[in-house]
Coordinates of C-alpha atoms in Angstrom, one line a residue:
Chain A
M1 CA 12.5 20.5 17.5
T2 CA 12.0 17.5 15.3
I3 CA 10.5 17.6 11.8
S4 CA 6.7 16.9 11.6
E5 CA 4.9 14.3 9.5
F6 CA 3.6 17.1 7.3
D7 CA 7.0 18.7 6.9
I8 CA 8.4 15.4 5.8
I9 CA 5.8 15.0 3.1
E10 CA 6.2 18.6 2.0
R11 CA 10.0 18.7 2.0
F12 CA 10.9 15.2 0.6
F13 CA 8.0 13.7 -1.2
K14 CA 5.8 16.4 -2.7
R15 CA 7.1 17.6 -6.1
R16 CA 6.4 21.1 -7.2
T17 CA 5.6 20.2 -10.8
A18 CA 3.3 17.4 -11.9
V19 CA 5.0 14.6 -13.8
R20 CA 1.9 13.2 -15.4
D21 CA -1.3 14.8 -16.7
D22 CA -3.5 11.9 -15.5
V23 CA -3.0 12.9 -11.8
V24 CA -6.1 15.1 -11.0
L25 CA -5.1 15.4 -7.3
G26 CA -1.8 14.1 -5.9
I27 CA -0.3 14.3 -2.4
G28 CA -2.1 16.4 0.2
D29 CA -5.8 15.5 0.5
D30 CA -7.5 12.5 2.1
A31 CA -6.8 10.5 -1.1
A32 CA -5.4 10.8 -4.6
L33 CA -7.6 11.4 -7.6
L34 CA -6.5 9.7 -10.8
R35 CA -7.6 9.2 -14.4
V36 CA -7.3 5.7 -15.9
P37 CA -7.5 5.7 -19.8
A38 CA -10.8 4.4 -20.9
D39 CA -9.1 1.7 -23.1
R40 CA -6.9 0.3 -20.4
Q41 CA -7.1 -2.0 -17.4
L42 CA -5.5 -1.1 -14.1
V43 CA -2.7 -3.2 -12.8
V44 CA -1.9 -3.0 -9.1
A45 CA 1.1 -4.4 -7.2
M46 CA 2.2 -3.9 -3.6
D47 CA 5.5 -4.9 -1.9
T48 CA 6.9 -4.3 1.5
L49 CA 10.6 -4.1 2.3
L50 CA 11.8 -4.6 5.9
A51 CA 15.3 -3.7 7.2
G52 CA 17.4 -6.8 7.8
R53 CA 14.9 -9.0 5.9
H54 CA 14.6 -7.6 2.4
F55 CA 17.8 -5.5 2.4
P56 CA 20.9 -5.7 4.6
P57 CA 20.9 -3.2 7.6
Q58 CA 23.9 -1.3 6.1
T59 CA 22.0 -0.5 2.8
S60 CA 22.1 3.2 2.0
A61 CA 18.9 5.2 2.1
F62 CA 19.3 5.9 -1.7
D63 CA 19.3 2.2 -2.4
I64 CA 16.4 1.5 -0.2
G65 CA 14.3 4.1 -2.0
W66 CA 15.4 2.7 -5.4
K67 CA 14.7 -0.9 -4.4
A68 CA 11.3 -0.2 -2.9
L69 CA 10.1 1.1 -6.2
A70 CA 12.1 -1.4 -8.3
V71 CA 10.6 -4.5 -6.8
N72 CA 7.1 -3.2 -7.7
L73 CA 8.2 -2.1 -11.2
S74 CA 9.4 -5.7 -11.6
D75 CA 5.9 -7.0 -10.7
L76 CA 4.4 -4.7 -13.2
A77 CA 7.0 -5.8 -15.8
A78 CA 5.9 -9.4 -15.2
M79 CA 2.3 -8.3 -16.1
G80 CA 3.3 -6.5 -19.2
A81 CA 2.1 -3.2 -17.7
D82 CA 3.1 0.4 -18.2
P83 CA 3.8 2.0 -14.8
A84 CA 2.0 5.2 -13.8
W85 CA 1.5 6.0 -10.1
A86 CA 3.0 5.0 -6.8
T87 CA 1.9 5.4 -3.2
L88 CA 4.3 5.0 -0.3
S89 CA 3.9 4.0 3.3
L90 CA 7.1 4.8 5.2
T91 CA 7.7 3.7 8.8
L92 CA 10.8 5.3 10.3
P93 CA 12.5 5.0 13.7
S94 CA 13.1 8.8 13.6
A95 CA 12.8 11.6 11.1
D96 CA 16.4 11.6 10.0
E97 CA 16.6 14.3 7.4
V98 CA 19.8 13.1 5.7
W99 CA 18.3 9.6 5.4
L100 CA 15.0 11.0 4.1
E101 CA 16.8 13.0 1.4
G102 CA 18.8 10.0 0.3
F103 CA 15.7 7.8 0.2
A104 CA 13.7 10.3 -1.8
K105 CA 16.5 10.7 -4.2
G106 CA 16.8 7.0 -4.9
L107 CA 13.0 6.6 -5.2
F108 CA 12.6 9.6 -7.6
Q109 CA 15.6 8.8 -9.7
L110 CA 14.0 5.5 -10.7
A111 CA 10.5 7.0 -10.8
E112 CA 11.4 9.7 -13.3
R113 CA 12.5 7.2 -15.9
Y114 CA 9.0 6.0 -16.7
P115 CA 7.7 8.4 -15.4
V116 CA 6.0 7.3 -12.2
E117 CA 4.3 9.9 -10.0
L118 CA 4.1 9.5 -6.2
V119 CA 0.5 10.4 -5.5
G120 CA 0.1 9.7 -1.8
G121 CA 0.9 7.5 1.2
D122 CA 1.4 7.5 4.9
T123 CA 4.4 8.3 7.2
T124 CA 4.6 6.8 10.7
R125 CA 7.2 6.2 13.4
G126 CA 8.4 2.6 14.1
P127 CA 10.8 0.0 12.9
L128 CA 12.1 0.8 9.4
S129 CA 9.6 -0.6 6.8
V130 CA 8.8 0.6 3.3
T131 CA 5.6 -0.4 1.4
V132 CA 5.1 0.8 -2.1
Q133 CA 2.0 0.2 -4.1
L134 CA 2.4 0.7 -7.8
H135 CA -0.3 1.2 -10.5
G136 CA 0.0 0.7 -14.2
F137 CA -2.0 0.2 -17.3
V138 CA -2.4 -2.7 -19.8
E139 CA -4.6 -3.1 -22.8
P140 CA -7.5 -5.5 -22.1
G141 CA -6.5 -9.0 -22.9
K142 CA -2.8 -8.2 -23.1
A143 CA -1.8 -8.7 -19.5
L144 CA 0.8 -11.5 -18.9
R145 CA -0.3 -14.3 -16.5
R146 CA 1.4 -17.1 -14.7
N147 CA -1.0 -19.8 -15.9
T148 CA -0.4 -19.8 -19.6
A149 CA 2.7 -22.1 -19.9
R150 CA 2.2 -25.0 -22.3
A151 CA 4.2 -28.1 -22.8
G152 CA 6.7 -27.7 -25.6
Q153 CA 7.3 -24.0 -25.0
K154 CA 10.9 -23.0 -24.4
L155 CA 11.7 -21.3 -21.0
F156 CA 13.7 -18.1 -21.0
V157 CA 15.3 -15.7 -18.5
T158 CA 16.4 -12.1 -19.0
G159 CA 19.8 -10.8 -17.8
T160 CA 21.9 -13.0 -15.4
L161 CA 21.1 -15.0 -12.3
G162 CA 22.7 -15.3 -8.9
D163 CA 24.4 -11.9 -8.7
A164 CA 22.4 -10.5 -5.9
A165 CA 22.6 -13.7 -3.8
C166 CA 26.3 -13.8 -4.3
A167 CA 26.7 -10.2 -3.1
L168 CA 24.4 -10.8 -0.1
Q169 CA 26.4 -13.9 0.9
A170 CA 29.6 -11.8 0.9
L171 CA 28.0 -9.1 3.0
Q172 CA 26.6 -11.6 5.5
A173 CA 30.1 -13.2 5.8
G174 CA 31.5 -9.8 6.6
D175 CA 33.4 -9.6 3.3
K176 CA 33.5 -6.7 0.8
P177 CA 31.3 -7.8 -2.1
D178 CA 32.3 -7.1 -5.7
P179 CA 30.8 -3.7 -6.7
D180 CA 29.0 -5.0 -9.8
L181 CA 27.3 -7.7 -7.8
L182 CA 26.4 -5.3 -5.0
L183 CA 24.8 -3.0 -7.5
R184 CA 22.6 -5.9 -8.6
L185 CA 21.5 -6.5 -5.0
N186 CA 20.9 -2.8 -4.1
R187 CA 19.7 -1.3 -7.4
P188 CA 17.9 -4.0 -9.3
E189 CA 16.9 -3.0 -12.9
P190 CA 13.3 -3.9 -13.4
R191 CA 12.7 -5.2 -16.9
V192 CA 9.8 -2.9 -17.6
D193 CA 10.5 -2.4 -21.3
F194 CA 10.9 -6.1 -22.0
G195 CA 7.7 -6.7 -20.1
L196 CA 6.0 -4.3 -22.5
A197 CA 7.4 -6.2 -25.4
L198 CA 6.0 -9.4 -24.0
A199 CA 2.5 -7.9 -23.4
G200 CA 0.0 -9.5 -25.7
T201 CA 2.2 -12.5 -26.7
G202 CA 0.4 -14.9 -24.3
A203 CA 3.7 -15.6 -22.6
S204 CA 3.6 -17.0 -19.1
V205 CA 5.8 -14.6 -17.0
I206 CA 7.0 -14.2 -13.4
D207 CA 9.7 -12.0 -12.0
I208 CA 12.4 -13.7 -10.0
S209 CA 12.4 -12.3 -6.5
D210 CA 12.5 -15.5 -4.4
G211 CA 14.8 -17.6 -6.6
L212 CA 14.5 -19.3 -10.0
L213 CA 13.3 -22.7 -8.8
A214 CA 10.7 -21.2 -6.4
D215 CA 9.3 -18.6 -8.9
L216 CA 9.4 -21.0 -11.9
G217 CA 7.5 -23.4 -9.6
H218 CA 4.7 -20.9 -9.2
V219 CA 4.3 -20.5 -13.0
L220 CA 4.3 -24.3 -13.5
D221 CA 1.8 -24.9 -10.6
A222 CA -0.5 -22.2 -12.0
S223 CA -0.2 -23.7 -15.5
Q224 CA -0.4 -27.4 -14.3
C225 CA 2.9 -28.2 -16.1
G226 CA 6.4 -29.2 -15.3
A227 CA 9.8 -28.3 -16.9
T228 CA 13.2 -29.5 -17.8
L229 CA 15.8 -26.9 -16.7
W230 CA 19.2 -26.8 -18.5
I231 CA 21.3 -25.9 -15.5
D232 CA 24.5 -25.5 -17.5
Q233 CA 22.8 -22.8 -19.6
L234 CA 21.8 -20.5 -16.7
P235 CA 23.3 -17.1 -17.6
C236 CA 26.1 -15.6 -15.5
S237 CA 27.6 -12.2 -15.3
P238 CA 31.4 -11.9 -15.7
A239 CA 31.8 -10.9 -12.0
F240 CA 29.7 -13.8 -10.9
Q241 CA 31.6 -16.2 -13.0
S242 CA 34.9 -15.2 -11.4
I243 CA 33.6 -15.1 -7.8
A244 CA 30.8 -17.6 -7.2
G245 CA 32.9 -20.7 -7.4
H246 CA 31.3 -24.0 -6.3
D247 CA 28.3 -22.2 -4.9
A248 CA 27.3 -20.8 -8.3
L249 CA 24.4 -23.2 -8.9
T250 CA 23.0 -22.6 -5.4
Y251 CA 22.9 -18.8 -6.0
Q252 CA 21.4 -19.2 -9.4
L253 CA 18.6 -21.7 -8.5
Y254 CA 17.8 -20.4 -5.0
G255 CA 19.1 -16.8 -4.8
G256 CA 16.4 -14.2 -4.8
D257 CA 16.6 -10.5 -5.5
D258 CA 17.7 -10.7 -9.2
Y259 CA 14.4 -9.3 -10.5
E260 CA 14.9 -10.8 -13.9
L261 CA 11.9 -12.1 -15.8
C262 CA 11.4 -15.8 -16.4
F263 CA 9.0 -16.7 -19.1
S264 CA 7.8 -19.4 -21.5
V265 CA 6.4 -18.5 -24.9
D266 CA 5.3 -20.0 -28.2
A267 CA 8.0 -20.6 -30.8
D268 CA 6.5 -18.1 -33.3
Q269 CA 7.1 -15.2 -30.8
V270 CA 10.8 -15.9 -30.2
E271 CA 12.3 -14.0 -33.2
R272 CA 10.4 -10.8 -32.5
L273 CA 11.2 -11.0 -28.8
T274 CA 14.9 -11.6 -29.5
R275 CA 14.9 -8.5 -31.7
H276 CA 13.4 -6.4 -28.8
A277 CA 15.9 -7.8 -26.4
Q278 CA 18.8 -6.9 -28.7
Q279 CA 17.4 -3.3 -29.1
Q280 CA 17.3 -3.1 -25.3
Q281 CA 20.8 -4.6 -25.0
L282 CA 19.2 -7.2 -22.6
P283 CA 20.5 -10.7 -22.8
V284 CA 17.7 -13.3 -23.0
T285 CA 18.7 -16.9 -22.6
A286 CA 16.8 -20.2 -23.3
I287 CA 17.1 -22.2 -20.1
G288 CA 14.8 -25.1 -20.6
V289 CA 11.5 -26.4 -21.9
V290 CA 8.0 -26.8 -20.5
E291 CA 6.9 -30.4 -20.0
S292 CA 3.4 -31.8 -19.6
Q293 CA 4.5 -33.8 -16.5
T294 CA 4.6 -31.8 -13.3
G295 CA 7.8 -31.1 -11.4
I296 CA 11.1 -29.5 -12.4
Q297 CA 13.9 -31.8 -13.7
C298 CA 17.3 -30.2 -13.7
V299 CA 19.7 -31.6 -16.3
H300 CA 23.3 -31.0 -17.3
D301 CA 24.3 -30.5 -20.9
D302 CA 25.4 -34.2 -21.0
D303 CA 21.9 -35.2 -19.8
R304 CA 23.1 -36.1 -16.3
L305 CA 20.4 -35.3 -13.8
Y306 CA 21.0 -32.8 -11.0
T307 CA 19.0 -33.0 -7.8
P308 CA 18.2 -29.6 -6.3
Q309 CA 18.1 -29.2 -2.5
G310 CA 15.6 -27.3 -0.5
T311 CA 13.1 -24.7 -1.6
G312 CA 13.1 -21.0 -2.3
F313 CA 12.8 -18.2 0.2
D314 CA 9.6 -18.0 2.3
H315 CA 9.1 -15.2 4.7
F316 CA 7.5 -17.3 7.3
R317 CA 9.3 -20.6 7.1
D318 CA 12.8 -19.3 6.7
T319 CA 14.4 -18.5 10.0
T320 CA 18.0 -18.0 9.1
D321 CA 17.8 -14.4 7.9
G322 CA 17.2 -11.0 9.6
Chain B
M1 CA 6.1 -27.0 10.7
T2 CA 4.9 -23.5 10.5
I3 CA 2.5 -22.2 7.9
S4 CA 4.0 -20.6 4.7
E5 CA 3.4 -17.3 3.2
F6 CA 1.4 -18.9 0.4
D7 CA -0.7 -21.0 2.8
I8 CA -1.5 -17.8 4.7
I9 CA -2.8 -16.1 1.6
E10 CA -4.7 -19.2 0.4
R11 CA -6.3 -20.0 3.8
F12 CA -7.1 -16.6 5.1
F13 CA -7.2 -14.0 2.4
K14 CA -8.2 -15.6 -0.9
R15 CA -12.0 -16.0 -1.2
R16 CA -13.4 -18.7 -3.3
T17 CA -16.1 -16.6 -5.0
A18 CA -15.5 -13.2 -6.5
V19 CA -17.3 -10.3 -4.8
R20 CA -17.1 -7.9 -7.7
D21 CA -17.3 -8.3 -11.5
D22 CA -14.7 -5.5 -12.1
V23 CA -11.9 -7.7 -10.8
V24 CA -10.3 -9.3 -13.8
L25 CA -7.6 -11.0 -11.8
G26 CA -7.4 -10.9 -8.0
I27 CA -4.9 -12.5 -5.5
G28 CA -2.3 -14.9 -6.9
D29 CA -0.3 -13.4 -9.7
D30 CA 2.4 -10.7 -9.8
A31 CA -0.3 -8.0 -9.6
A32 CA -4.0 -7.5 -9.7
L33 CA -5.9 -6.6 -12.9
L34 CA -8.9 -4.3 -12.5
R35 CA -11.5 -2.5 -14.6
V36 CA -12.2 1.1 -13.7
P37 CA -15.6 2.3 -15.2
A38 CA -14.9 4.6 -18.2
D39 CA -17.0 7.4 -16.6
R40 CA -15.3 7.4 -13.2
Q41 CA -12.1 8.7 -11.7
L42 CA -10.0 6.5 -9.4
V43 CA -9.6 7.5 -5.8
V44 CA -6.7 5.9 -3.9
A45 CA -6.0 6.1 -0.1
M46 CA -3.3 4.3 2.0
D47 CA -3.0 4.1 5.7
T48 CA -0.7 2.1 8.0
L49 CA -1.5 0.9 11.5
L50 CA 1.3 0.0 13.9
A51 CA 0.7 -1.9 17.2
G52 CA 1.0 0.4 20.2
R53 CA 0.8 3.5 18.0
H54 CA -2.5 3.3 16.1
F55 CA -4.2 0.7 18.3
P56 CA -3.5 -0.4 21.9
P57 CA -1.4 -3.6 22.2
Q58 CA -4.4 -5.5 23.7
T59 CA -6.6 -4.9 20.6
S60 CA -8.1 -8.1 19.3
A61 CA -7.1 -9.4 15.8
F62 CA -10.8 -8.9 14.7
D63 CA -10.7 -5.2 15.6
I64 CA -7.3 -4.6 14.0
G65 CA -8.6 -6.1 10.7
W66 CA -11.8 -4.0 11.0
K67 CA -9.9 -0.8 11.8
A68 CA -7.2 -1.2 9.1
L69 CA -10.0 -1.1 6.5
A70 CA -12.2 1.4 8.3
V71 CA -9.6 4.1 8.4
N72 CA -9.1 3.8 4.6
L73 CA -12.9 3.7 4.1
S74 CA -13.0 6.9 6.1
D75 CA -10.5 8.6 3.8
L76 CA -12.6 7.6 0.8
A77 CA -15.7 8.9 2.5
A78 CA -14.0 12.2 2.9
M79 CA -13.5 12.2 -0.9
G80 CA -17.1 11.3 -1.7
A81 CA -15.9 8.1 -3.3
D82 CA -17.5 4.7 -3.7
P83 CA -15.1 2.0 -2.3
A84 CA -14.1 -1.0 -4.6
W85 CA -10.8 -2.8 -4.1
A86 CA -8.3 -3.2 -1.3
T87 CA -4.7 -4.4 -1.1
L88 CA -3.1 -5.4 2.2
S89 CA 0.5 -5.5 3.4
L90 CA 0.6 -7.5 6.6
T91 CA 3.8 -7.7 8.7
L92 CA 3.5 -10.3 11.5
P93 CA 5.9 -11.4 14.2
S94 CA 4.7 -15.0 13.6
A95 CA 2.1 -16.9 11.5
D96 CA -0.4 -17.3 14.4
E97 CA -3.4 -19.0 12.8
V98 CA -5.9 -18.0 15.5
W99 CA -4.8 -14.4 15.1
L100 CA -4.9 -14.5 11.3
E101 CA -8.4 -16.0 11.4
G102 CA -9.7 -13.2 13.6
F103 CA -8.0 -10.5 11.6
A104 CA -9.4 -11.8 8.3
K105 CA -12.9 -12.0 9.9
G106 CA -12.8 -8.4 11.0
L107 CA -11.5 -7.2 7.7
F108 CA -13.9 -9.1 5.6
Q109 CA -16.9 -8.4 7.8
L110 CA -16.5 -4.7 7.0
A111 CA -15.4 -5.3 3.4
E112 CA -18.5 -7.2 2.5
R113 CA -20.8 -4.3 3.3
Y114 CA -19.8 -2.2 0.3
P115 CA -18.6 -4.6 -1.1
V116 CA -14.8 -4.2 -1.2
E117 CA -12.8 -7.0 -2.7
L118 CA -9.2 -7.8 -1.4
V119 CA -7.2 -8.1 -4.7
G120 CA -3.6 -8.4 -3.6
G121 CA -0.9 -7.5 -1.1
D122 CA 2.2 -8.8 0.6
T123 CA 2.9 -10.8 3.8
T124 CA 6.2 -10.6 5.7
R125 CA 7.5 -11.4 9.1
G126 CA 8.4 -8.5 11.5
P127 CA 6.9 -6.2 14.1
L128 CA 3.1 -6.1 13.7
S129 CA 2.1 -3.6 11.1
V130 CA -0.9 -3.4 8.7
T131 CA -1.0 -1.2 5.6
V132 CA -4.2 -1.1 3.6
Q133 CA -4.6 0.7 0.3
L134 CA -8.1 1.3 -0.8
H135 CA -9.4 2.1 -4.3
G136 CA -12.7 3.7 -5.1
F137 CA -14.6 5.6 -7.8
V138 CA -16.0 9.1 -8.1
E139 CA -17.7 10.9 -11.0
P140 CA -15.4 13.4 -12.6
G141 CA -15.8 16.8 -10.9
K142 CA -17.6 15.4 -7.9
A143 CA -14.7 14.5 -5.6
L144 CA -14.7 16.3 -2.3
R145 CA -11.6 18.4 -1.5
R146 CA -10.1 20.2 1.5
N147 CA -9.6 23.5 -0.3
T148 CA -13.1 24.6 -1.0
A149 CA -14.2 26.1 2.3
R150 CA -15.4 29.7 1.9
A151 CA -16.1 32.4 4.5
G152 CA -19.7 32.3 5.6
Q153 CA -20.2 28.5 5.2
K154 CA -21.4 26.7 8.3
L155 CA -19.1 23.9 9.7
F156 CA -20.6 20.5 10.5
V157 CA -19.5 17.3 12.0
T158 CA -21.1 13.8 11.7
G159 CA -21.7 11.6 14.7
T160 CA -20.1 12.4 18.1
L161 CA -16.7 13.5 19.1
G162 CA -14.2 12.4 21.8
D163 CA -15.5 8.8 22.3
A164 CA -12.4 7.0 21.0
A165 CA -10.0 9.3 22.9
C166 CA -12.0 8.8 26.1
A167 CA -11.8 5.0 25.7
L168 CA -8.1 5.1 24.9
Q169 CA -7.4 7.2 28.0
A170 CA -9.2 4.6 30.2
L171 CA -7.1 1.8 28.6
Q172 CA -3.9 3.7 29.1
A173 CA -4.7 4.4 32.8
G174 CA -5.3 0.6 33.3
D175 CA -9.1 1.1 33.7
K176 CA -11.9 -0.8 32.0
P177 CA -13.4 1.5 29.4
D178 CA -17.1 1.9 28.8
P179 CA -18.0 -0.7 26.1
D180 CA -19.8 1.8 23.9
L181 CA -16.8 4.0 23.9
L182 CA -14.4 1.1 23.4
L183 CA -16.4 0.1 20.3
R184 CA -15.9 3.5 18.9
L185 CA -12.1 3.2 19.3
N186 CA -11.8 -0.4 18.0
R187 CA -14.5 -0.5 15.3
P188 CA -15.0 2.9 13.8
E189 CA -17.9 3.3 11.5
P190 CA -16.6 5.0 8.3
R191 CA -19.2 7.5 7.0
V192 CA -19.1 6.2 3.5
D193 CA -22.8 6.7 2.7
F194 CA -22.8 10.2 4.0
G195 CA -19.6 10.9 2.0
L196 CA -21.5 9.7 -1.1
A197 CA -24.4 12.1 -0.3
L198 CA -21.8 15.0 0.0
A199 CA -20.2 14.1 -3.4
G200 CA -20.8 16.8 -5.9
T201 CA -22.0 19.4 -3.4
G202 CA -18.6 21.2 -3.4
A203 CA -18.4 20.7 0.3
S204 CA -14.9 21.0 1.9
V205 CA -14.4 17.7 3.8
I206 CA -11.9 15.9 6.0
D207 CA -12.2 12.8 8.2
I208 CA -11.2 13.3 11.8
S209 CA -8.4 10.9 12.5
D210 CA -5.9 13.2 14.4
G211 CA -8.4 15.4 16.3
L212 CA -10.9 18.0 15.3
L213 CA -8.6 21.0 15.7
A214 CA -5.8 19.5 13.8
D215 CA -7.9 18.1 10.9
L216 CA -10.1 21.2 10.7
G217 CA -6.8 23.1 10.6
H218 CA -5.8 21.2 7.4
V219 CA -9.1 22.2 5.7
L220 CA -8.7 25.8 6.7
D221 CA -5.1 26.0 5.6
A222 CA -5.9 24.4 2.2
S223 CA -8.8 26.8 1.8
Q224 CA -6.9 29.9 3.2
C225 CA -9.6 30.6 5.7
G226 CA -10.2 30.5 9.4
A227 CA -13.2 29.5 11.6
T228 CA -15.2 30.2 14.6
L229 CA -15.8 27.0 16.5
W230 CA -18.8 26.8 18.9
I231 CA -17.3 24.5 21.5
D232 CA -20.5 24.1 23.6
Q233 CA -22.2 22.6 20.5
L234 CA -19.7 19.8 19.9
P235 CA -21.8 16.6 19.8
C236 CA -21.4 14.0 22.6
S237 CA -22.6 10.5 22.9
P238 CA -24.6 9.5 26.1
A239 CA -21.7 7.4 27.4
F240 CA -19.2 10.1 26.8
Q241 CA -21.4 12.7 28.5
S242 CA -21.6 10.6 31.7
I243 CA -17.9 9.7 31.8
A244 CA -15.6 12.3 30.2
G245 CA -16.0 14.9 33.0
H246 CA -13.7 17.9 33.0
D247 CA -11.5 16.4 30.2
A248 CA -14.5 16.4 27.7
L249 CA -13.3 19.3 25.7
T250 CA -9.8 18.0 25.5
Y251 CA -11.0 14.7 24.1
Q252 CA -13.3 16.4 21.6
L253 CA -10.8 18.9 20.3
Y254 CA -7.6 16.8 20.3
G255 CA -8.7 13.2 20.4
G256 CA -8.2 11.3 17.2
D257 CA -9.7 8.1 16.0
D258 CA -13.3 9.2 15.8
Y259 CA -13.4 9.0 12.0
E260 CA -16.3 11.3 11.7
L261 CA -16.5 13.7 8.8
C262 CA -16.0 17.4 9.3
F263 CA -17.2 19.6 6.5
S264 CA -18.3 23.1 5.4
V265 CA -20.9 23.6 2.8
D266 CA -23.0 26.3 1.1
A267 CA -26.4 27.0 2.8
D268 CA -28.4 25.8 -0.1
Q269 CA -27.1 22.3 0.3
V270 CA -28.0 21.9 4.0
E271 CA -31.6 20.8 3.7
R272 CA -30.9 18.0 1.3
L273 CA -27.9 16.8 3.4
T274 CA -30.0 16.9 6.6
R275 CA -32.5 14.7 4.9
H276 CA -29.8 12.2 3.9
A277 CA -28.4 12.2 7.4
Q278 CA -31.8 11.5 8.9
Q279 CA -32.3 8.6 6.4
Q280 CA -29.0 7.2 7.5
Q281 CA -29.8 7.8 11.2
L282 CA -26.6 9.8 11.4
P283 CA -26.6 12.9 13.6
V284 CA -25.0 15.9 11.9
T285 CA -24.3 18.9 14.0
A286 CA -23.5 22.5 13.1
I287 CA -20.3 23.4 15.1
G288 CA -19.2 26.7 13.8
V289 CA -18.7 28.9 10.8
V290 CA -15.9 29.5 8.3
E291 CA -14.3 33.0 8.6
S292 CA -12.1 34.9 6.1
Q293 CA -9.5 35.6 8.7
T294 CA -7.1 32.7 9.3
G295 CA -6.9 30.8 12.6
I296 CA -9.5 29.0 14.7
Q297 CA -11.3 30.9 17.3
C298 CA -13.1 28.8 19.9
V299 CA -16.1 30.4 21.6
H300 CA -18.6 29.4 24.2
D301 CA -22.3 29.9 23.7
D302 CA -22.1 33.1 25.8
D303 CA -19.4 34.4 23.4
R304 CA -16.5 33.9 26.0
L305 CA -13.3 32.9 24.2
Y306 CA -11.7 29.6 25.0
T307 CA -7.9 29.2 24.3
P308 CA -7.0 25.7 23.1
Q309 CA -3.7 24.2 24.3
G310 CA -1.3 22.2 22.1
T311 CA -1.8 20.7 18.7
G312 CA -3.2 17.5 17.3
F313 CA -1.5 14.2 17.1
D314 CA 1.6 14.0 14.9
H315 CA 3.4 10.7 14.4
F316 CA 6.9 12.2 14.5
R317 CA 6.6 15.0 17.1
D318 CA 4.4 13.2 19.7
T319 CA 6.5 11.1 22.0
T320 CA 4.1 10.3 24.8
D321 CA 2.3 7.4 23.1
G322 CA 3.2 3.8 22.1

């Protein structure tokens, strides 16, 4: 006898003890019942991960559970929001209990940090697909938007770029990726705390899921600006530096899945943000400057221009993956 | 050149004019930004529809869009909640513009009634799958739960039962279903207004998506009660009556997809609810009584017992569909 939909929810997703006191009614009724603080706005993000498209087919259940929540936490970080509740729609080819246990473990390990409570969802049978919707809070007026970049502001990026794309490339070539880079692909660290430090600064923020050029392009389009990008300043991890070779710039400009924050902010905010970044042991690197003229100009340190090829990842135009 | 993910969102899902004034920021940033009234709790439901599993493969794009929202509205109705905002995760085999136009039309036609505003989501390529998450509001203490059924309360059901299952059976047999029954399968009418009338009555409520016996079973389990079900009193539509034949009871007890509300309520609430039902031109039928002893006993009008076979629909145990 196989395990039923209700048993799956009971055994793997319903926790015995409530994690948050703002959950009036969690998993188990027609809908969840939740209390939003009176002095907060609600922030809602939703992301779907498909096997072979958003993660390699060999990805472990633990890592899929982790990543499904992480990509949504990253969206909330880019809004400057404090995460609170998740719902999960899980489509599975079969009710594999070992897989379910690993998946739940990955999801909850990340959830418990904030803490995020899983309050509902849906479980169906079909090709593996995971949709998480995440709710968080932000003080009115403090949410971070894409459309507030202004000419003269410096551009920054958290962490390092290109790691996840470099690991994915190794996997796709049938090679064994460097373990540090693979961890960046499979267990991205959403920059929630730094997003909270950015909240209220008026910074223009996006999280890098589809590649730096593509995502920075969204910020600049929304803000009706352009940028000069200092491509020799893009931050690299030690593992990336020793492995990426002549493809380094391609990974850093086009590679998705890093889930770092890219932002532009007024000069008078930089010192305070730098302090926050140091406290969080998170490198933050200046990578360029916002310009009034539209378009992204990539320049080397010696002012030579670099011409980027192609665009970022688009789920409907790109046909080379999954 | 095929249409991009961003074009899909811009062309089919982003509306030029805001529908609601509580949406601070809708589609187009990392997340939506929303205002929950200070004197309301948030109600959140999420349902996924897969082609061939939750709707027949030949279902029109319009009907899929309608149904994806309707099943979530039905969950909110069962909580007594007032619907507000939706998010949509849409996985599509290809960016078919005719299909997308039909889908959006069906979704928005139902959404505009309440009105519900689409505030965000995700679009990816893969096997057809639609996840909608719906948010609504309810006054604190007035949400309808499954666990409040008490022995002695009468059981009621809105509308008619078995229509959708009867239409599905015809489709699966390769026959042409009756158009009234097919409409019930493809464009369920969520009982939102009646749910709002039930809010605050303490009624124990569930919406019937997996079949009367299965869903009533959830209410009774949660309430630690049983029920006597008057199977000759189950309400039928005229089309159903003339078509269902000797399978009628099977459709009515096990057939899902009717999205009617099943509820039990104290006797002193019945008159007011009956008045509401009449105003809404919605039939509400007494179909049994809650008992202190667990289990569901099905009886004919002449008190003969009827023994139901099998259980309701479960997405992981059932292997005969899709």
